[in-house]
């Protein structure tokens, strides 16, 4: 519903070290949509004669970042103290320019320039073009996200998920994931971990939270400002959730009941882990993500409001003219969406150019939710695609550079075995599960030191995908069409088994080397040879005692133990916190429903009592009329006796 209002506007454009201020009278039109996590807006304005805006024209055409700040206030009567103006501060993502002739002056045409700027909050503009692919280890998501703000905006991280130190974090947003930006990654992270993403329009900063911040003081919204109130009932989640652990060691199915779910309808979430605490942690997470939205109110305005209505602001619909029976009255409500479009009432670009305010045709609406509503509004986003594949080298301390030794680490609490791999591109070391891979269990071939391998990297874990090269001396000449197995540390301490073709006849060969000592078994056509001898000139390697593997094993075990203990503590905390929060939210919802039911009953009783009282008064009025008539007759009789 459109209305006319006089609004005070100020538009500031900063680019290339210059700032240009546009008075509100020069603004032709503007529109914006404000959401809890950011905004999108467009503004068009006129400037005066061409020669007067030459600096702006020159700067506007440059490729430098264009910082935009639109300040808006209005509404009458102005309360005391006056409300803070609505400020939209962001970066331009699109700009347009046109010139229009408006008569002549001294025989020369008079031209006005019309500028249009599309702008959004800084994170949306920058992060939607930011697509990094990188690997971090032993860090937190809070540190990672803060670093990727590039100092362009403020980000507050108040969420235990972000503060947890993680062995591995992978960003996979490059060419392997077309169309997925860092903005999508953050939205996916918040949605998949049950968090909250907010933008504070007053402080001009973002926050990633574990749950919605408490609502501040709710300001009463005058009935005179509102033209229409619409009750919006959002769709409800009719599914329950289940967490299925596919591990053969600890298979389990954990049910997550939902209050409004239809029996037999559920969404399953698969995990594969032998660690029970990780399954419980996932159960807590999925339970927190099943949120039941409450009814909402959409307000259409007839006048510009004189209280703060940007997303996150508290609103109350109360006052004499609101009454008490209408839905939403007497409740604390939170703003979740503000939409507004306006076009000037000025007749042309030459009118009101230097005025700070102007009259506008305005269309404005506001979406409100209950303060106790736990559902979260997030931007539409693409899901990052994992895993990515990168090359690595197996890490095994000790021995020589070409020794084929390996290091196996075991978590004492969980008995999980891991190998360590260095990823040269980022110079990071990651742990991968020690599993047979494509071999059956009776083959035991651990990856050896410095072996090139393909690593499959997920968001917070890595796995060994496949091997990429052969060990030295393992590869056989092509002419013999041979196959072989090379066992042992190096060329002075190893055992080789080969089968090839010599003179088109199969030959099997077993050769053991330990310094100068050698043993050979050879089977060929009509020949079987056993030989053991001391190679002349070969010297036995002096015995050495390298404790590096033991030290690294102990260090890895300690790290795994500490990480496991922290993981168990975190899981226990989240499980307990999630259960407590679920109970609190359930109690809040029940209390809210009980209050609404009680309010409805009271309103019904009041209406019933009012109707009865009205009926009684009507009956009394009828009796009074009879008495009045009798009195009039008596008075007339007395007058007749005189």
Coordinates of C-alpha atoms in Angstrom, one line a residue, residues 60-537:
X60 CA 32.4 7.3 -11.1
X61 CA 33.9 5.9 -14.3
X62 CA 37.0 4.5 -12.6
X63 CA 37.3 0.8 -11.6
X64 CA 38.1 1.6 -8.0
X65 CA 35.9 0.2 -5.2
X66 CA 32.8 2.5 -4.7
X67 CA 31.8 2.8 -1.0
X68 CA 28.1 3.7 -0.6
X69 CA 26.3 5.0 2.5
X70 CA 22.6 5.8 2.4
X71 CA 21.2 7.5 5.5
X72 CA 17.4 7.7 5.8
X73 CA 15.1 9.2 8.4
X74 CA 11.5 10.5 8.5
X75 CA 8.1 10.1 10.1
X76 CA 6.1 12.5 12.2
X77 CA 5.6 13.4 14.9
X78 CA 9.3 12.9 15.9
X79 CA 9.5 11.3 19.3
X80 CA 11.9 12.3 22.1
X81 CA 14.7 11.2 21.9
X82 CA 14.5 11.0 18.1
X83 CA 15.3 7.5 16.7
X84 CA 18.6 6.9 15.0
X85 CA 18.4 7.1 11.2
X86 CA 18.5 3.9 9.1
X87 CA 22.0 3.6 7.6
X88 CA 22.8 1.3 4.7
X89 CA 26.6 1.0 4.3
X90 CA 27.9 -1.3 1.5
X91 CA 29.9 -1.6 -1.7
X92 CA 28.7 -1.0 -5.2
X93 CA 28.2 -4.0 -7.4
X94 CA 26.8 -2.2 -10.4
X95 CA 26.6 1.3 -11.7
X96 CA 24.9 3.1 -14.6
X97 CA 25.0 6.7 -16.0
X98 CA 22.8 8.6 -18.5
X99 CA 22.6 12.2 -19.6
X100 CA 19.3 14.0 -20.3
X101 CA 18.8 17.4 -22.0
X102 CA 16.6 19.9 -20.2
X103 CA 16.1 23.0 -22.2
X104 CA 18.9 25.5 -23.3
X105 CA 20.9 28.2 -21.5
X106 CA 22.5 31.0 -23.6
X107 CA 21.8 28.9 -26.7
X108 CA 23.6 25.8 -25.3
X109 CA 21.7 22.6 -24.2
X110 CA 21.4 22.1 -20.5
X111 CA 22.1 18.5 -19.5
X112 CA 21.6 16.7 -16.3
X113 CA 23.3 13.4 -15.4
X114 CA 21.4 10.5 -13.8
X115 CA 23.5 8.1 -11.8
X116 CA 22.3 4.7 -10.6
X117 CA 24.2 2.6 -8.1
X118 CA 23.3 -1.0 -7.1
X119 CA 25.0 -1.8 -3.8
X120 CA 25.0 -4.6 -1.2
X121 CA 26.6 -5.3 2.2
X122 CA 30.3 -5.7 2.0
X123 CA 30.4 -9.4 2.7
X124 CA 28.0 -10.2 0.0
X125 CA 29.9 -8.1 -2.6
X126 CA 33.4 -9.4 -1.8
X127 CA 32.7 -12.9 -0.6
X128 CA 30.6 -13.8 -3.6
X129 CA 33.6 -13.3 -5.8
X130 CA 36.0 -14.9 -3.4
X131 CA 36.7 -18.6 -4.2
X132 CA 39.8 -19.8 -2.4
X133 CA 41.1 -23.4 -2.3
X134 CA 43.4 -23.9 0.6
X135 CA 44.3 -26.3 3.4
X136 CA 44.8 -25.3 7.1
X137 CA 45.8 -27.4 10.0
X138 CA 45.7 -27.0 13.8
X139 CA 43.6 -23.8 13.6
X140 CA 40.1 -22.6 14.3
X141 CA 37.3 -21.6 12.0
X142 CA 37.1 -18.2 13.8
X143 CA 40.7 -17.5 12.8
X144 CA 40.1 -18.6 9.2
X145 CA 37.0 -16.6 8.8
X146 CA 38.5 -13.5 10.3
X147 CA 41.5 -13.7 8.0
X148 CA 39.2 -13.9 5.0
X149 CA 37.5 -10.6 5.8
X150 CA 40.6 -9.0 4.5
X151 CA 40.0 -6.1 6.9
X152 CA 37.0 -4.9 4.8
X153 CA 34.4 -5.4 7.5
X154 CA 34.0 -6.5 11.1
X155 CA 33.1 -10.1 12.0
X156 CA 32.3 -11.3 15.6
X157 CA 32.6 -15.0 16.2
X158 CA 30.7 -16.1 19.4
X159 CA 30.1 -19.7 18.7
X160 CA 31.9 -22.8 20.2
X161 CA 31.9 -24.5 16.8
X162 CA 34.2 -21.7 15.5
X163 CA 36.4 -21.7 18.6
X164 CA 37.2 -25.4 18.4
X165 CA 40.8 -26.1 17.3
X166 CA 40.6 -28.5 14.4
X167 CA 43.3 -30.8 13.0
X168 CA 42.3 -29.9 9.4
X169 CA 40.1 -27.3 7.6
X170 CA 39.8 -27.4 3.8
X171 CA 38.3 -24.7 1.6
X172 CA 37.3 -26.2 -1.8
X173 CA 35.9 -23.2 -3.7
X174 CA 38.1 -23.0 -6.8
X175 CA 37.5 -24.4 -10.2
X176 CA 36.5 -27.8 -8.8
X177 CA 33.4 -26.2 -7.5
X178 CA 31.9 -23.9 -10.1
X179 CA 29.5 -21.3 -8.8
X180 CA 30.4 -21.8 -5.1
X181 CA 31.8 -18.8 -3.4
X182 CA 33.1 -18.0 0.1
X183 CA 29.7 -16.5 0.8
X184 CA 28.1 -19.8 0.0
X185 CA 30.6 -21.6 2.2
X186 CA 29.8 -19.4 5.2
X187 CA 26.1 -19.9 4.7
X188 CA 26.5 -23.6 4.3
X189 CA 28.7 -23.8 7.4
X190 CA 26.1 -21.9 9.5
X191 CA 23.2 -24.0 8.1
X192 CA 24.9 -27.4 8.5
X193 CA 26.2 -26.7 12.0
X194 CA 23.0 -25.1 13.3
X195 CA 24.3 -21.6 13.8
X196 CA 23.1 -18.0 13.2
X197 CA 24.4 -15.4 10.8
X198 CA 23.5 -11.8 11.5
X199 CA 24.3 -8.3 10.3
X200 CA 23.9 -5.4 12.7
X201 CA 22.7 -2.4 10.8
X202 CA 23.5 -0.1 13.7
X203 CA 27.1 -1.3 14.3
X204 CA 27.7 -2.1 10.6
X205 CA 29.2 -5.5 11.5
X206 CA 28.5 -9.3 11.2
X207 CA 28.2 -12.0 13.8
X208 CA 28.3 -15.7 13.7
X209 CA 26.5 -17.1 16.8
X210 CA 25.5 -20.4 18.2
X211 CA 21.9 -19.2 18.8
X212 CA 19.9 -16.0 18.3
X213 CA 20.9 -13.1 20.5
X214 CA 18.3 -12.1 23.2
X215 CA 15.9 -9.4 22.0
X216 CA 16.6 -6.0 23.4
X217 CA 14.0 -3.5 24.5
X218 CA 10.9 -3.7 22.2
X219 CA 9.7 -0.3 21.0
X220 CA 5.9 0.2 20.7
X221 CA 4.8 0.8 17.1
X222 CA 2.0 3.2 16.7
X223 CA -1.3 1.9 15.1
X224 CA -1.5 5.0 13.0
X225 CA 1.6 4.0 11.1
X226 CA 0.2 0.6 9.9
X227 CA -2.2 0.1 7.1
X228 CA -2.6 -3.6 7.1
X229 CA -1.5 -6.6 9.2
X230 CA -1.3 -10.1 7.6
X231 CA -0.7 -13.3 9.5
X232 CA 1.8 -15.5 7.8
X233 CA 1.9 -19.2 8.7
X234 CA 5.2 -20.8 7.5
X235 CA 5.4 -24.4 6.4
X236 CA 6.2 -26.8 9.2
X237 CA 8.9 -29.6 9.1
X238 CA 6.8 -32.8 9.1
X239 CA 9.9 -35.1 9.3
X240 CA 11.8 -36.5 12.2
X241 CA 15.5 -37.2 11.9
X242 CA 17.7 -40.2 12.4
X243 CA 21.5 -40.6 12.6
X244 CA 22.7 -43.9 11.2
X245 CA 26.2 -45.1 12.0
X246 CA 27.3 -47.4 9.2
X247 CA 30.4 -48.6 11.0
X248 CA 30.5 -52.4 11.3
X249 CA 32.2 -52.0 14.7
X250 CA 29.6 -49.6 16.2
X251 CA 26.4 -49.8 14.1
X252 CA 23.6 -47.7 15.5
X253 CA 20.4 -45.9 14.7
X254 CA 19.5 -42.9 16.8
X255 CA 16.0 -41.5 16.6
X256 CA 15.5 -37.8 17.0
X257 CA 11.8 -37.1 17.7
X258 CA 10.1 -34.0 16.4
X259 CA 7.0 -32.4 17.9
X260 CA 5.1 -31.9 14.6
X261 CA 6.5 -34.8 12.6
X262 CA 4.2 -37.2 10.7
X263 CA 4.9 -40.8 11.9
X264 CA 7.1 -42.7 9.4
X265 CA 8.4 -39.5 7.7
X266 CA 12.1 -38.9 8.5
X267 CA 15.4 -37.7 7.2
X268 CA 18.4 -39.9 7.7
X269 CA 22.0 -38.7 8.2
X270 CA 24.8 -41.2 7.6
X271 CA 28.1 -41.3 9.6
X272 CA 30.8 -43.9 9.6
X273 CA 32.9 -43.9 12.8
X274 CA 33.8 -46.4 15.5
X275 CA 33.7 -43.5 18.1
X276 CA 30.4 -43.3 19.9
X277 CA 30.9 -39.7 21.1
X278 CA 31.1 -38.5 17.5
X279 CA 27.8 -40.2 16.8
X280 CA 26.2 -38.6 19.8
X281 CA 27.6 -35.2 18.8
X282 CA 26.0 -35.6 15.3
X283 CA 22.8 -36.6 17.0
X284 CA 22.8 -33.4 19.1
X285 CA 23.6 -31.3 16.0
X286 CA 20.8 -32.8 13.9
X287 CA 18.4 -32.4 16.8
X288 CA 19.2 -28.7 17.0
X289 CA 18.6 -28.2 13.3
X290 CA 15.0 -29.4 13.4
X291 CA 13.4 -26.1 14.3
X292 CA 9.6 -25.4 14.2
X293 CA 8.8 -21.9 12.9
X294 CA 6.1 -19.9 14.6
X295 CA 3.5 -17.7 12.9
X296 CA 4.7 -14.4 11.6
X297 CA 3.2 -11.0 10.9
X298 CA 3.6 -8.9 7.7
X299 CA 2.9 -5.2 8.2
X300 CA 2.1 -2.8 5.4
X301 CA 2.7 0.9 6.4
X302 CA 0.6 4.0 5.7
X303 CA 3.3 6.3 7.3
X304 CA 7.0 6.0 7.8
X305 CA 7.6 4.5 11.3
X306 CA 9.3 6.6 14.0
X307 CA 10.9 3.5 15.7
X308 CA 13.7 1.3 14.6
X309 CA 12.4 -1.5 12.3
X310 CA 15.6 -2.9 10.7
X311 CA 16.2 -6.6 11.1
X312 CA 16.9 -7.6 14.7
X313 CA 15.0 -4.6 16.2
X314 CA 12.3 -5.3 18.8
X315 CA 8.7 -4.3 18.1
X316 CA 5.5 -4.3 20.2
X317 CA 2.0 -3.8 18.8
X318 CA 0.4 -2.2 21.8
X319 CA -1.6 0.9 22.5
X320 CA -5.3 1.8 22.8
X321 CA -6.1 1.5 19.2
X322 CA -4.3 -1.9 18.8
X323 CA -6.6 -3.5 21.4
X324 CA -5.8 -6.8 23.0
X325 CA -7.6 -9.4 20.8
X326 CA -5.6 -9.0 17.6
X327 CA -2.9 -11.6 16.8
X328 CA 0.5 -10.4 17.9
X329 CA -0.6 -7.7 20.2
X330 CA 1.1 -7.6 23.6
X331 CA 4.0 -9.7 22.4
X332 CA 7.7 -9.0 21.9
X333 CA 8.3 -9.3 18.2
X334 CA 11.6 -9.3 16.2
X335 CA 12.0 -7.7 12.7
X336 CA 13.3 -10.2 10.1
X337 CA 12.7 -8.4 6.8
X338 CA 12.2 -4.8 5.8
X339 CA 11.3 -3.9 2.2
X340 CA 11.0 -0.4 0.9
X341 CA 10.8 1.4 -2.4
X342 CA 10.3 5.1 -3.0
X343 CA 10.2 7.6 -5.9
X344 CA 10.5 11.4 -5.6
X345 CA 7.5 13.6 -6.0
X346 CA 9.6 16.3 -7.7
X347 CA 8.6 17.1 -11.2
X348 CA 12.0 16.9 -12.8
X349 CA 15.8 16.8 -12.2
X350 CA 16.0 20.6 -11.8
X351 CA 13.6 20.7 -8.8
X352 CA 15.0 20.6 -5.2
X353 CA 18.6 19.8 -6.1
X354 CA 20.1 21.3 -3.0
X355 CA 17.3 20.2 -0.5
X356 CA 18.2 17.7 2.2
X357 CA 14.7 16.2 2.2
X358 CA 12.0 15.6 -0.4
X359 CA 8.6 14.1 -0.8
X360 CA 8.3 10.5 -2.0
X361 CA 5.8 8.0 -3.0
X362 CA 6.6 5.1 -0.7
X363 CA 5.8 1.4 -0.5
X364 CA 7.0 -0.2 2.7
X365 CA 6.4 -3.5 4.5
X366 CA 7.9 -5.3 7.5
X367 CA 8.0 -9.0 8.4
X368 CA 7.9 -9.8 12.2
X369 CA 8.5 -13.0 14.1
X370 CA 7.9 -14.0 17.7
X371 CA 10.9 -13.2 20.0
X372 CA 10.9 -16.9 21.0
X373 CA 11.1 -18.2 17.4
X374 CA 14.4 -20.2 17.0
X375 CA 14.3 -20.6 13.2
X376 CA 17.1 -18.8 11.3
X377 CA 16.9 -16.9 8.0
X378 CA 20.0 -17.6 5.8
X379 CA 20.9 -16.6 2.3
X380 CA 20.2 -19.0 -0.5
X381 CA 23.4 -20.8 -1.3
X382 CA 25.2 -23.6 -3.2
X383 CA 26.7 -26.4 -1.2
X384 CA 30.5 -26.7 -1.4
X385 CA 31.6 -29.9 -3.2
X386 CA 33.9 -32.2 -1.3
X387 CA 36.3 -33.9 -1.5
X388 CA 39.2 -32.4 -3.5
X389 CA 42.2 -34.4 -4.6
X390 CA 45.8 -33.2 -4.0
X391 CA 49.2 -34.9 -4.1
X392 CA 51.1 -35.6 -1.0
X393 CA 54.2 -37.5 0.3
X394 CA 54.0 -40.0 3.1
X395 CA 55.8 -38.7 6.2
X396 CA 57.9 -41.1 8.2
X397 CA 60.7 -39.7 10.3
X398 CA 64.0 -41.4 10.8
X399 CA 66.2 -43.5 8.4
X400 CA 67.7 -42.4 5.2
X401 CA 66.1 -40.2 2.5
X402 CA 65.3 -43.3 0.4
X403 CA 64.5 -45.7 3.1
X404 CA 61.0 -47.3 2.7
X405 CA 60.0 -47.1 6.3
X406 CA 56.6 -46.2 7.7
X407 CA 55.0 -44.6 10.8
X408 CA 51.8 -45.8 12.2
X409 CA 50.1 -43.9 15.0
X410 CA 47.4 -45.2 17.3
X411 CA 44.9 -43.3 19.4
X412 CA 45.0 -45.2 22.7
X413 CA 41.4 -44.3 23.6
X414 CA 39.7 -45.0 20.3
X415 CA 42.3 -47.5 18.8
X416 CA 42.0 -45.5 15.5
X417 CA 45.2 -46.0 13.4
X418 CA 46.5 -43.2 11.2
X419 CA 49.3 -42.4 8.8
X420 CA 50.7 -38.9 8.2
X421 CA 51.1 -37.3 4.8
X422 CA 52.7 -34.0 3.9
X423 CA 50.9 -31.9 1.3
X424 CA 53.7 -29.9 -0.4
X425 CA 51.4 -27.3 -2.1
X426 CA 50.5 -25.8 1.3
X427 CA 53.4 -27.4 3.3
X428 CA 50.8 -29.0 5.7
X429 CA 50.8 -32.4 7.4
X430 CA 47.5 -34.2 7.6
X431 CA 46.5 -37.6 9.2
X432 CA 44.7 -40.2 7.2
X433 CA 43.0 -43.4 8.4
X434 CA 45.3 -46.4 8.2
X435 CA 43.1 -48.8 6.2
X436 CA 43.9 -51.6 3.7
X437 CA 42.2 -49.6 0.9
X438 CA 41.6 -51.8 -2.2
X439 CA 43.6 -54.8 -0.8
X440 CA 41.9 -57.5 1.3
X441 CA 43.0 -57.7 4.9
X442 CA 45.6 -60.4 4.5
X443 CA 47.8 -58.0 2.5
X444 CA 49.7 -55.6 4.7
X445 CA 51.5 -52.9 2.6
X446 CA 51.7 -49.6 4.6
X447 CA 52.7 -46.5 2.5
X448 CA 56.4 -45.9 2.9
X449 CA 58.4 -42.7 3.5
X450 CA 58.2 -40.1 0.7
X451 CA 55.9 -42.2 -1.4
X452 CA 53.7 -40.0 -3.8
X453 CA 50.1 -40.5 -3.0
X454 CA 46.8 -38.9 -3.9
X455 CA 45.0 -37.5 -0.9
X456 CA 41.2 -37.1 -0.7
X457 CA 40.6 -34.0 1.3
X458 CA 37.1 -33.3 2.8
X459 CA 36.1 -30.2 4.8
X460 CA 37.6 -31.4 8.1
X461 CA 39.2 -34.8 7.3
X462 CA 41.4 -36.5 4.8
X463 CA 41.8 -40.0 3.4
X464 CA 44.4 -41.8 1.3
X465 CA 42.9 -42.2 -2.2
X466 CA 45.6 -44.0 -4.1
X467 CA 49.3 -44.4 -4.8
X468 CA 51.0 -42.5 -7.7
X469 CA 54.5 -44.0 -8.2
X470 CA 56.7 -47.2 -7.7
X471 CA 59.5 -47.6 -5.3
X472 CA 63.1 -47.4 -6.7
X473 CA 64.0 -50.8 -8.3
X474 CA 60.4 -52.0 -8.1
X475 CA 59.7 -51.3 -11.7
X476 CA 60.8 -54.1 -14.1
X477 CA 62.0 -53.8 -17.7
X478 CA 59.2 -53.8 -20.2
X479 CA 60.9 -56.5 -22.4
X480 CA 60.5 -59.1 -19.7
X481 CA 56.8 -58.3 -19.2
X482 CA 57.5 -59.0 -15.5
X483 CA 55.5 -58.6 -12.3
X484 CA 57.1 -58.1 -8.9
X485 CA 56.9 -57.3 -5.2
X486 CA 59.6 -55.3 -3.4
X487 CA 59.8 -55.7 0.3
X488 CA 62.0 -54.0 2.9
X489 CA 63.8 -50.7 3.6
X490 CA 66.3 -50.1 0.8
X491 CA 68.7 -51.7 -1.7
X492 CA 71.0 -53.0 1.0
X493 CA 68.2 -54.5 3.2
X494 CA 65.3 -55.9 1.2
X495 CA 63.6 -58.9 -0.4
X496 CA 62.3 -58.9 -3.9
X497 CA 60.0 -61.4 -5.7
X498 CA 59.7 -61.2 -9.4
X499 CA 58.2 -63.1 -12.2
X500 CA 59.1 -62.3 -15.8
X501 CA 59.8 -63.9 -19.2
X502 CA 63.3 -64.8 -20.4
X503 CA 63.6 -66.4 -23.9
X504 CA 59.8 -66.5 -23.8
X505 CA 59.9 -68.8 -20.8
X506 CA 58.5 -67.8 -17.4
X507 CA 61.1 -67.3 -14.6
X508 CA 60.4 -66.9 -10.9
X509 CA 63.0 -65.2 -8.8
X510 CA 63.3 -64.6 -5.0
X511 CA 66.3 -62.4 -3.9
X512 CA 67.1 -61.4 -0.3
X513 CA 69.8 -58.8 0.5
X514 CA 71.2 -57.8 3.9
X515 CA 74.4 -55.9 3.4
X516 CA 76.9 -58.4 2.0
X517 CA 74.8 -61.4 2.7
X518 CA 72.5 -62.5 -0.1
X519 CA 70.1 -65.4 -0.7
X520 CA 68.6 -66.3 -4.0
X521 CA 65.9 -68.8 -5.1
X522 CA 65.4 -69.1 -8.9
X523 CA 63.0 -71.3 -10.9
X524 CA 63.2 -71.5 -14.6
X525 CA 62.6 -74.0 -17.4
X526 CA 64.0 -77.3 -16.0
X527 CA 66.1 -75.4 -13.4
X528 CA 65.6 -74.7 -9.7
X529 CA 68.5 -72.9 -7.9
X530 CA 69.1 -72.1 -4.2
X531 CA 72.1 -70.0 -3.4
X532 CA 73.5 -68.1 -0.4
X533 CA 76.7 -66.2 -0.4
X534 CA 78.6 -63.2 0.9
X535 CA 79.1 -60.6 -1.9
X536 CA 82.7 -59.6 -2.2
X537 CA 83.4 -55.9 -1.6

